[in-house]
Amino acid sequence: MAAADVVYYTDEEMMMIDDVDCIKKSQEEEKNVLEEIHPLLNPSIISNVLSYLSYEDLKCSRLVCRTWEEESSTFYKDKFQIMINSEDKLRLFTEEFFHNRTFSHSVQIGPYMYLGNPSAESYFNYFGYFIKKLVLLKTQCSAFHLREILFRQAPNIEELTLHGMTPGKCRFYENLHVYDKDELPNLKVLNINLMSTQGEHMLHHFLYDLFSVTPNLQKISVPSPQYKGFLKTLIAVLLESTEVPFKYLKHVDALFSFGDGHLELLKNRKLPLESLNLQLMPNVTIDLLIPLLESLSGSLKKLRLYFYLTRFKELPSQLKLDNLQHLTLDTYQGSLRFTTNLPQLKSLTVTMKCNEELEEAFQSDPVNGELWTCESLKSFTAVFSVVESCPPHLVSKLAKCFPSLTSIDLQGLTDSSLRVIFISFPKLEELSAPQGFYSDSGITGNASNRFAFNLSIPYDLLKNVELESRLYPSILHTPNLRKLKLYSPDVTDASIYFGVVLCKELKELSIERSDITDYGIDAIIRFMDLYHLSITQCTRVSGPQLELVKEKMKYRNLSLDFSSRRAGMYD
C-alpha cells in the first residue's frame, strides 16, 4: 500500500469511530432480535389470546413465561373478585394486604354488613382508590356512608351494584359541597335492585339523586326477580325526571311493563338507547308502538318485545329500523316479513306456541306467491311451549327466508329435517337441536347403517366412513361446524363415531339425554380436540369414564353429570 493511501487517526477520532460502530452493531442486533421474536411473545397477540381465557385458565397462563405473566396480570385483575362477608374478614383483609392493593379491582361487600363501622372505613380509605367494580350486597349503608365511599374514598368506581339495600331517610344529594366534586363522572354501569321499606317516595328521591350525579351513565341493569315496587319507581324516575338528561344512557337491561302513557313519555325523552326490553300491556296499540320504535331507529341495536295480552300479535311489514342487530319476540304470532326491512339484523329469537305458528311466520307474498328473503340474518332461535316434530318443509322455508344462517337453535328436529339443515346451510357454524326426534341416520346419513360400530375400528377406516358419509346428507356437509348440541334419546355411539368425531372444526360439544355409552365418550377423547364438553343425563355413561374425561381434559371447560351412573366399561 502506498504512503498516500495510509490514513492516520487521532485517539479521539478512533473513539468516535468505535462509538459509531457500536451504535450500528447494537441497532442491527436489536433489529435481528425483533425479527426473531416468536409470535406468541408479541404483546398484542398475547392480549388477544388471553381475552378468551377463563379465570382458571388465566391462572395457568401465568406459568408460561415472564412475558405471559406480565400480560396476564391485567386480565387476572379484571376477572378476580374479592368477596368479604363480615366485619372481621374486612379487618383481617386490610391488615394482611395493606402493602398489595392492586388486586382490589373488583370487590363484593356483604351480605348483611353495616358499612358505618371502623373496619369498613379503614378498608375503603386504604383500598378504595383502586376499586373499579363495587358490589354492595344486602348491606346496611346510609346515604352519608354511601356518599363517603363514592365521592371521597373510592372515586374511580366504573361499575356499581346496589342489591337488596334500603335507602335511608336522608337525601343522597345533600351536603355535596364538602367534597372535592359534586358528580361521579367515572361511573358508567349501574346494577341496581332496591327495597322500598322506607316508602316509594324515599326510593324515588334516592334514584333521582343518584342519576343526577352520574352524568356519564351508560347502562342500567335490574336483575330478576325485582323487589316489589322497584321497577315501577325506576320507570317513573327515568321517564318523568326530564331535568336529568341521560345523555349517554344506551342500555336499560330490565323487562319494563309499558302501557300507552309510558310509550309516549319514552318517545318524548329521546334517549340514545341501543338496547330496550318492553313488556307490552293490553292497552298498547300498534299505532303507539311503531312511532316509538322509529324514533329510536338511529341508535337501537337490541330489542326485546313481549306481547303480553296485547290486541295485536304481529309487527307490520313496513317497520324499518336501520341499525337493529338483535331482536327477540316473545309470544309472537304473525309474519316475519318485516325482517326484510332490517338491513343490519344479525340474530332473531322467537317464542311461539307450536310449529304451526312458525309456519305462519313464513307466509308467502300475497302478490306473487313467493317467499320473502332476509339476507343479513346469521342466527335464528325458535322456542315452543308445545314441542312437536319439525317437518322438513318447515326447515326448507327457513332456508329460503334466511339463507345466510350460520347458527340455528330449533326444537323437535327429525332425521328428515336434520338432513335438510345439513344440505341447506353448508356454512353452518353452530347447531342446537334440543328435544329432538332424530336418530343416528339423521346425523351420519347412511354411514351408521353400512358400518357396524366397533371401538377397535382403526382410525384409517374412518376416512372411508367420511367418504361414504359425504355421499348422503349428513353432518359432514357442514365443515365449518364449531358448536353442536345434541338432545335426543335415539342418538347412540354410532352418531359420535361416524359423524361427530369427523367434524374437524368442532370445539364445543353438548350431549344431553342420549343413548351414548362409555365407548362413544372414549371416541371423543381419542379423536377430538374440544374446548368445551358437556355430558348431561346420559345414564349409560359410567362415573369412572367421566373421571377419565376429567383426567384427559383437565384444562378444558367441562360440565359432567355424575348422578345415577352405572359401573364403567373397564370394570
XYZ file of C-alpha atoms in Angstrom:
571
model
C 0.000 0.000 0.000
C 1.393 3.391 -0.978
C 2.121 6.002 1.672
C -0.508 8.243 0.145
C -3.137 5.542 0.868
C -2.370 5.354 4.597
C -4.867 7.282 6.803
C -3.879 8.252 10.329
C -6.470 8.914 13.093
C -6.060 10.615 16.408
C -7.143 8.875 19.627
C -10.321 10.993 19.811
C -11.225 10.150 16.205
C -10.649 6.436 16.899
C -13.020 6.601 19.904
C -15.687 8.282 17.761
C -15.339 5.539 15.139
C -15.674 2.852 17.824
C -18.813 4.532 19.178
C -20.413 4.685 15.717
C -19.556 1.033 15.088
C -21.059 0.050 18.447
C -24.243 2.009 17.735
C -24.625 0.416 14.312
C -23.931 -3.012 15.756
C -26.447 -2.599 18.584
C -29.120 -1.354 16.149
C -28.542 -4.347 13.892
C -28.695 -6.746 16.828
C -31.923 -5.176 18.067
C -33.408 -5.458 14.592
C -32.432 -9.128 14.424
C -33.965 -9.782 17.827
C -37.231 -8.135 16.771
C -37.288 -10.194 13.606
C -36.592 -13.426 15.501
C -39.150 -12.893 18.295
C -41.762 -15.627 18.487
C -45.317 -14.503 17.574
C -46.653 -15.788 20.903
C -44.355 -13.334 22.688
C -45.873 -10.389 20.877
C -47.866 -8.399 23.499
C -50.774 -7.657 21.155
C -51.113 -11.351 20.240
C -50.846 -12.415 23.891
C -53.578 -9.965 24.869
C -55.841 -11.297 22.146
C -55.308 -14.888 23.319
C -55.806 -14.055 26.999
C -59.093 -12.262 26.314
C -60.713 -15.656 25.567
C -59.492 -17.435 28.717
C -61.496 -18.215 31.818
C -60.407 -17.324 35.339
C -58.847 -20.779 35.904
C -57.039 -20.709 32.555
C -55.628 -17.259 33.335
C -54.008 -18.646 36.471
C -52.308 -21.355 34.373
C -51.212 -18.870 31.701
C -49.058 -17.019 34.247
C -46.772 -20.073 34.363
C -45.835 -19.937 30.663
C -43.078 -17.336 30.926
C -42.345 -13.909 32.370
C -43.863 -12.080 29.388
C -47.125 -14.023 29.682
C -47.197 -13.440 33.427
C -46.916 -9.664 32.943
C -49.640 -9.577 30.307
C -51.996 -11.933 32.139
C -51.853 -9.900 35.365
C -54.065 -7.226 33.751
C -56.726 -9.737 32.706
C -56.378 -11.561 36.004
C -57.277 -8.417 37.914
C -60.368 -7.898 35.743
C -61.730 -11.394 36.499
C -60.540 -11.622 40.106
C -63.204 -10.588 42.622
C -62.665 -10.119 46.355
C -65.686 -11.227 48.406
C -65.895 -10.130 52.054
C -68.957 -11.020 54.144
C -68.121 -9.997 57.705
C -66.560 -7.153 59.637
C -63.786 -9.407 60.995
C -62.797 -10.559 57.495
C -62.809 -6.943 56.344
C -60.412 -6.001 59.141
C -58.129 -9.032 58.570
C -58.007 -8.374 54.823
C -56.992 -4.769 55.408
C -54.193 -5.827 57.758
C -52.876 -8.653 55.560
C -52.948 -6.984 52.145
C -52.148 -3.427 53.150
C -48.942 -3.453 51.027
C -50.548 -5.158 47.981
C -53.578 -3.117 46.974
C -53.502 -3.520 43.188
C -55.748 -6.602 43.230
C -58.652 -4.668 44.763
C -60.048 -4.063 41.283
C -63.392 -5.842 41.855
C -64.908 -6.127 45.341
C -68.118 -7.529 46.821
C -69.133 -6.467 50.336
C -71.900 -8.360 52.130
C -74.401 -9.727 52.684
C -75.733 -8.351 55.958
C -72.894 -5.991 56.847
C -73.004 -2.497 58.304
C -70.729 -0.086 56.438
C -70.612 2.502 59.195
C -68.083 0.553 61.291
C -64.365 1.465 61.647
C -63.229 -1.631 59.703
C -65.213 -0.557 56.625
C -63.882 2.977 56.878
C -60.265 1.721 57.094
C -60.763 -0.667 54.210
C -62.129 1.962 51.825
C -59.509 4.503 52.927
C -56.678 2.099 52.034
C -58.125 0.231 49.037
C -60.892 2.484 47.707
C -58.727 4.317 45.168
C -58.018 1.038 43.300
C -61.631 -0.206 43.169
C -63.239 -0.153 39.703
C -66.178 -2.523 40.373
C -68.028 -2.429 43.705
C -70.882 -4.721 44.771
C -72.839 -3.840 47.904
C -74.991 -6.918 48.561
C -77.764 -6.520 51.137
C -75.670 -4.156 53.239
C -76.768 -1.539 55.737
C -75.475 1.685 54.286
C -76.845 5.135 54.982
C -76.813 7.954 52.415
C -73.923 9.558 54.344
C -71.707 6.455 54.239
C -72.510 5.825 50.554
C -71.546 9.435 49.772
C -68.253 8.980 51.657
C -67.436 5.844 49.661
C -68.340 7.176 46.207
C -67.173 10.793 46.462
C -64.125 10.532 48.735
C -62.806 7.009 49.367
C -63.443 5.249 46.024
C -63.700 7.959 43.344
C -62.644 5.708 40.441
C -65.560 3.267 40.513
C -66.802 2.497 36.999
C -69.412 -0.165 37.814
C -71.614 -0.077 40.929
C -74.019 -2.775 42.119
C -76.582 -1.992 44.824
C -78.690 -5.046 45.642
C -81.120 -5.571 48.490
C -80.390 -2.263 50.199
C -82.888 0.154 51.709
C -82.353 3.864 51.001
C -82.211 5.867 54.213
C -84.340 8.835 55.169
C -81.606 11.342 54.271
C -81.220 12.603 50.714
C -78.185 11.247 48.880
C -77.687 14.628 47.194
C -77.307 16.572 50.465
C -74.073 18.237 51.619
C -72.088 17.527 48.441
C -70.340 20.875 48.910
C -67.979 19.268 51.456
C -66.398 17.081 48.739
C -63.921 17.996 46.040
C -66.519 17.242 43.358
C -70.295 17.061 43.114
C -70.508 14.413 40.345
C -69.329 10.856 39.660
C -68.013 11.127 36.079
C -66.302 7.711 36.113
C -69.442 5.706 36.900
C -70.662 4.090 33.666
C -72.607 0.982 34.741
C -75.237 0.719 37.486
C -76.720 -2.634 38.553
C -79.493 -1.853 40.987
C -82.362 -3.583 42.814
C -83.509 -1.841 45.992
C -86.209 -2.324 48.626
C -88.772 0.369 49.335
C -89.403 -0.300 53.034
C -88.999 3.425 53.770
C -91.686 4.240 51.225
C -91.696 4.713 47.457
C -91.147 8.454 47.792
C -87.777 7.871 49.548
C -86.797 5.358 46.866
C -87.788 7.894 44.204
C -85.652 10.598 45.847
C -82.648 8.264 46.111
C -82.791 7.194 42.449
C -83.266 10.790 41.325
C -80.260 11.965 43.359
C -78.082 9.076 42.160
C -78.902 9.682 38.495
C -78.331 13.411 38.922
C -74.683 12.933 39.961
C -73.828 10.336 37.267
C -73.749 12.350 34.037
C -71.876 9.676 32.047
C -74.066 6.709 32.977
C -74.296 4.301 30.025
C -76.066 1.212 31.370
C -78.742 0.459 33.966
C -79.331 -3.202 34.762
C -82.030 -4.634 37.041
C -81.590 -8.332 37.957
C -84.543 -10.690 38.366
C -86.544 -11.075 40.480
C -87.054 -7.442 41.432
C -88.199 -6.179 44.788
C -91.836 -5.149 44.896
C -92.419 -1.680 43.524
C -88.844 -1.067 42.420
C -89.400 -1.281 38.652
C -92.439 0.976 38.894
C -90.416 3.636 40.723
C -87.453 3.268 38.371
C -89.714 3.765 35.332
C -91.173 6.901 36.892
C -87.711 8.390 37.517
C -86.438 7.544 34.030
C -89.455 8.893 32.176
C -90.660 11.800 34.296
C -87.414 13.395 35.557
C -86.818 15.498 32.462
C -84.181 17.618 34.231
C -81.913 14.554 34.334
C -80.701 14.380 30.712
C -79.277 10.804 30.487
C -77.186 11.951 27.532
C -75.137 8.747 27.328
C -77.641 6.130 28.551
C -77.515 3.374 25.925
C -78.613 0.203 27.705
C -81.540 -0.437 30.047
C -81.450 -4.140 30.923
C -84.840 -4.776 32.536
C -88.200 -6.046 31.283
C -90.390 -2.983 31.702
C -94.186 -3.280 31.689
C -95.211 -0.359 29.498
C -98.703 0.950 28.907
C -99.802 3.537 26.360
C -98.805 6.520 28.530
C -95.308 5.139 29.153
C -94.648 4.727 25.425
C -95.473 8.364 24.773
C -93.220 9.546 27.625
C -90.344 7.341 26.431
C -90.679 8.707 22.916
C -90.528 12.304 24.166
C -87.435 11.622 26.322
C -85.357 10.961 23.164
C -82.845 8.742 24.980
C -79.927 7.398 22.872
C -80.890 3.797 23.697
C -79.086 0.916 21.997
C -80.978 -1.839 23.872
C -84.559 -1.947 25.141
C -86.831 -4.597 26.715
C -90.583 -3.946 26.627
C -93.496 -5.946 28.004
C -96.438 -4.504 26.148
C -99.599 -4.121 28.221
C -103.117 -4.761 26.790
C -103.836 -1.056 26.212
C -100.839 -0.649 23.881
C -101.734 -0.372 20.205
C -99.611 -0.741 17.114
C -100.136 2.963 16.367
C -98.335 3.839 19.633
C -95.558 1.248 19.362
C -94.348 1.950 15.827
C -93.662 5.712 16.326
C -91.620 4.882 19.450
C -89.503 2.277 17.646
C -88.950 4.538 14.659
C -87.880 7.377 16.962
C -85.088 5.060 18.189
C -84.164 3.889 14.696
C -80.858 5.765 14.673
C -79.493 4.147 17.856
C -81.420 0.954 18.693
C -79.364 -2.231 18.192
C -81.003 -4.745 20.545
C -84.753 -5.058 21.124
C -86.992 -7.455 23.032
C -90.776 -7.253 22.753
C -93.062 -9.321 24.969
C -96.625 -9.276 23.618
C -98.489 -9.603 26.918
C -102.211 -9.962 26.136
C -101.961 -7.219 23.533
C -104.661 -6.731 20.936
C -102.104 -7.221 18.176
C -99.545 -10.019 17.856
C -97.837 -9.039 14.603
C -95.444 -6.307 13.509
C -96.200 -4.554 10.207
C -94.093 -5.356 7.179
C -93.221 -1.664 6.693
C -91.414 -1.441 10.058
C -87.920 -0.047 9.447
C -85.078 0.009 12.000
C -81.812 0.743 10.221
C -79.358 -0.268 12.980
C -81.196 -3.100 14.756
C -78.952 -6.185 15.098
C -80.587 -8.409 17.746
C -84.343 -8.983 18.049
C -86.347 -11.138 20.483
C -90.111 -11.611 20.104
C -91.938 -13.343 22.995
C -95.386 -14.917 22.419
C -95.291 -13.624 18.851
C -97.939 -14.551 16.270
C -97.735 -13.418 12.675
C -95.437 -12.933 9.730
C -91.708 -12.231 9.970
C -91.735 -10.433 6.617
C -90.787 -7.157 8.341
C -87.222 -8.510 8.800
C -86.577 -7.688 5.132
C -86.566 -4.006 6.176
C -83.929 -4.532 8.879
C -80.651 -4.351 6.935
C -78.359 -4.914 9.961
C -80.329 -7.716 11.669
C -77.960 -10.497 12.778
C -79.902 -12.612 15.298
C -83.603 -13.374 15.764
C -85.256 -15.249 18.640
C -88.971 -16.069 18.666
C -91.080 -17.843 21.286
C -94.278 -19.361 19.963
C -96.861 -21.953 20.888
C -96.098 -24.600 18.244
C -94.725 -25.314 14.752
C -97.910 -24.081 13.083
C -97.294 -20.535 14.285
C -93.727 -20.644 12.944
C -95.014 -21.880 9.602
C -97.442 -18.935 9.504
C -94.485 -16.632 10.137
C -93.042 -17.708 6.765
C -96.102 -16.687 4.757
C -95.659 -16.188 1.030
C -96.012 -12.817 -0.624
C -99.756 -12.309 -1.276
C -98.997 -10.618 -4.614
C -96.604 -13.039 -6.348
C -96.912 -16.043 -4.026
C -93.144 -16.217 -3.435
C -91.344 -16.385 -0.116
C -89.517 -13.281 1.072
C -85.783 -13.282 1.893
C -83.661 -11.649 4.620
C -80.004 -11.981 3.647
C -78.467 -10.311 6.703
C -79.688 -12.735 9.402
C -76.986 -15.057 10.790
C -78.588 -16.583 13.899
C -82.113 -17.969 14.389
C -83.680 -19.442 17.546
C -87.238 -20.747 17.949
C -88.658 -21.844 21.315
C -92.037 -23.589 21.508
C -94.301 -24.111 24.514
C -95.567 -27.309 22.836
C -92.755 -29.320 21.221
C -93.763 -31.318 18.150
C -91.774 -32.973 15.380
C -90.496 -30.345 12.971
C -91.418 -31.212 9.357
C -88.698 -30.910 6.686
C -90.721 -28.455 4.584
C -90.654 -26.004 7.514
C -86.840 -26.129 7.512
C -86.917 -25.585 3.740
C -88.941 -22.397 4.285
C -86.443 -21.325 6.934
C -83.629 -21.808 4.427
C -85.492 -19.821 1.780
C -86.292 -16.864 4.049
C -82.962 -16.811 5.927
C -80.387 -18.323 3.533
C -77.288 -16.909 5.270
C -77.768 -18.529 8.678
C -74.640 -19.741 10.470
C -76.360 -20.515 13.812
C -79.621 -22.453 14.310
C -81.408 -23.415 17.530
C -84.568 -25.373 16.748
C -86.628 -27.829 18.814
C -88.267 -31.036 17.617
C -85.952 -31.822 14.703
C -86.370 -35.209 12.982
C -83.999 -37.204 10.778
C -85.534 -35.672 7.644
C -85.484 -32.085 8.899
C -81.920 -32.519 10.185
C -80.766 -33.642 6.720
C -82.430 -30.580 5.168
C -80.423 -28.364 7.559
C -77.146 -30.042 6.587
C -77.849 -29.630 2.872
C -79.368 -26.120 3.016
C -76.821 -24.467 5.331
C -73.296 -25.555 4.280
C -71.757 -22.595 6.161
C -73.404 -23.540 9.458
C -71.148 -22.943 12.478
C -73.483 -23.551 15.427
C -76.328 -26.069 15.704
C -78.502 -26.669 18.759
C -81.094 -29.440 18.385
C -82.842 -29.779 21.783
C -85.801 -32.099 22.485
C -85.299 -33.815 19.136
C -86.830 -36.874 17.485
C -83.774 -37.750 15.381
C -81.516 -40.802 15.395
C -78.086 -41.858 14.123
C -79.186 -41.895 10.477
C -80.132 -38.214 10.630
C -76.652 -37.270 11.817
C -74.463 -39.728 9.873
C -76.513 -40.176 6.716
C -76.123 -43.816 5.650
C -72.847 -44.500 7.460
C -74.448 -45.822 10.660
C -76.278 -48.447 8.575
C -73.318 -49.531 6.401
C -70.667 -49.693 9.136
C -71.119 -51.652 12.357
C -69.929 -49.703 15.393
C -66.821 -51.155 16.995
C -64.332 -49.263 19.136
C -61.486 -51.373 17.721
C -62.020 -49.965 14.223
C -58.706 -48.375 13.137
C -58.677 -44.648 12.529
C -57.779 -45.216 8.858
C -61.174 -46.802 8.326
C -62.811 -43.587 9.462
C -61.565 -41.972 6.257
C -63.666 -44.495 4.315
C -66.594 -43.697 6.587
C -66.067 -39.992 5.879
C -66.091 -40.561 2.111
C -69.229 -42.690 2.442
C -70.988 -40.110 4.609
C -70.367 -37.332 2.116
C -72.455 -39.207 -0.463
C -75.539 -38.720 1.711
C -76.925 -35.722 3.610
C -75.078 -35.795 6.929
C -73.325 -33.630 9.472
C -70.197 -33.737 7.285
C -71.898 -31.344 4.856
C -71.292 -28.581 7.433
C -67.463 -28.487 7.523
C -67.372 -25.198 9.478
C -69.391 -26.528 12.427
C -67.778 -25.292 15.677
C -70.556 -25.752 18.245
C -73.020 -28.652 18.473
C -75.746 -29.584 20.976
C -77.485 -32.959 20.646
C -80.568 -33.835 22.701
C -82.375 -36.986 21.554
C -82.833 -40.401 23.228
C -82.159 -42.199 19.930
C -78.614 -40.851 19.478
C -76.080 -43.627 20.124
C -72.336 -44.173 19.906
C -72.647 -44.557 16.111
C -73.503 -40.839 15.809
C -70.339 -39.992 17.693
C -68.035 -42.369 15.830
C -69.384 -41.976 12.294
C -70.370 -38.320 12.466
C -69.328 -36.061 15.326
C -65.655 -37.085 15.569
C -65.247 -36.418 11.841
C -66.126 -32.733 12.258
C -62.603 -31.291 12.267
C -63.546 -27.753 13.340
C -65.823 -28.761 16.219
C -64.686 -27.183 19.518
C -67.823 -27.188 21.703
C -69.970 -30.290 22.147
C -73.014 -30.783 24.408
C -74.843 -34.116 24.645
C -77.999 -34.450 26.741
C -80.438 -37.316 27.381
C -78.935 -39.530 24.686
C -78.163 -43.265 24.487
C -74.394 -42.952 24.175
C -72.164 -45.164 26.315
C -68.569 -45.184 27.529
C -67.449 -46.219 24.032
C -68.770 -43.009 22.496
C -67.082 -40.936 25.206
C -63.849 -42.809 24.593
C -64.040 -41.953 20.874
C -64.477 -38.283 21.786
C -61.343 -38.407 23.952
C -59.275 -40.236 21.329
C -60.181 -38.352 18.163
C -61.386 -34.856 19.122
C -59.705 -31.666 20.329
C -62.526 -29.903 22.177
C -62.502 -26.713 24.182
C -65.867 -27.380 25.867
C -67.602 -30.719 26.595
C -70.937 -31.154 28.379
C -72.446 -34.570 29.199
C -75.841 -34.335 30.928
C -78.319 -37.079 31.883
C -76.741 -39.707 29.653
C -77.445 -42.602 32.035
C -75.404 -45.226 30.148
C -72.170 -43.307 30.666
C -70.377 -44.510 33.791
C -68.880 -42.465 36.591
C -65.370 -43.924 36.071
C -65.500 -42.923 32.411
C -66.376 -39.361 33.352
C -63.465 -39.397 35.790
C -61.267 -40.406 32.858
C -62.640 -37.448 30.895
C -61.696 -35.134 33.764
C -58.172 -36.526 33.731
C -57.668 -36.415 29.957
C -59.305 -32.995 29.504
C -58.440 -31.340 32.813
C -57.521 -27.993 31.264
C -60.743 -27.750 29.235
C -64.190 -26.390 30.041
C -66.164 -29.406 31.303
C -69.736 -29.902 32.519
C -70.214 -33.536 33.555
C -73.267 -35.094 35.223
C -72.210 -37.803 37.705
C -75.686 -38.643 39.040
C -77.039 -42.230 38.739
C -74.044 -43.761 36.979
C -73.537 -47.462 36.297
C -70.205 -49.295 36.540
C -67.536 -48.438 33.992
C -66.867 -50.420 30.803
C -63.383 -51.265 32.091
C -64.618 -52.582 35.486
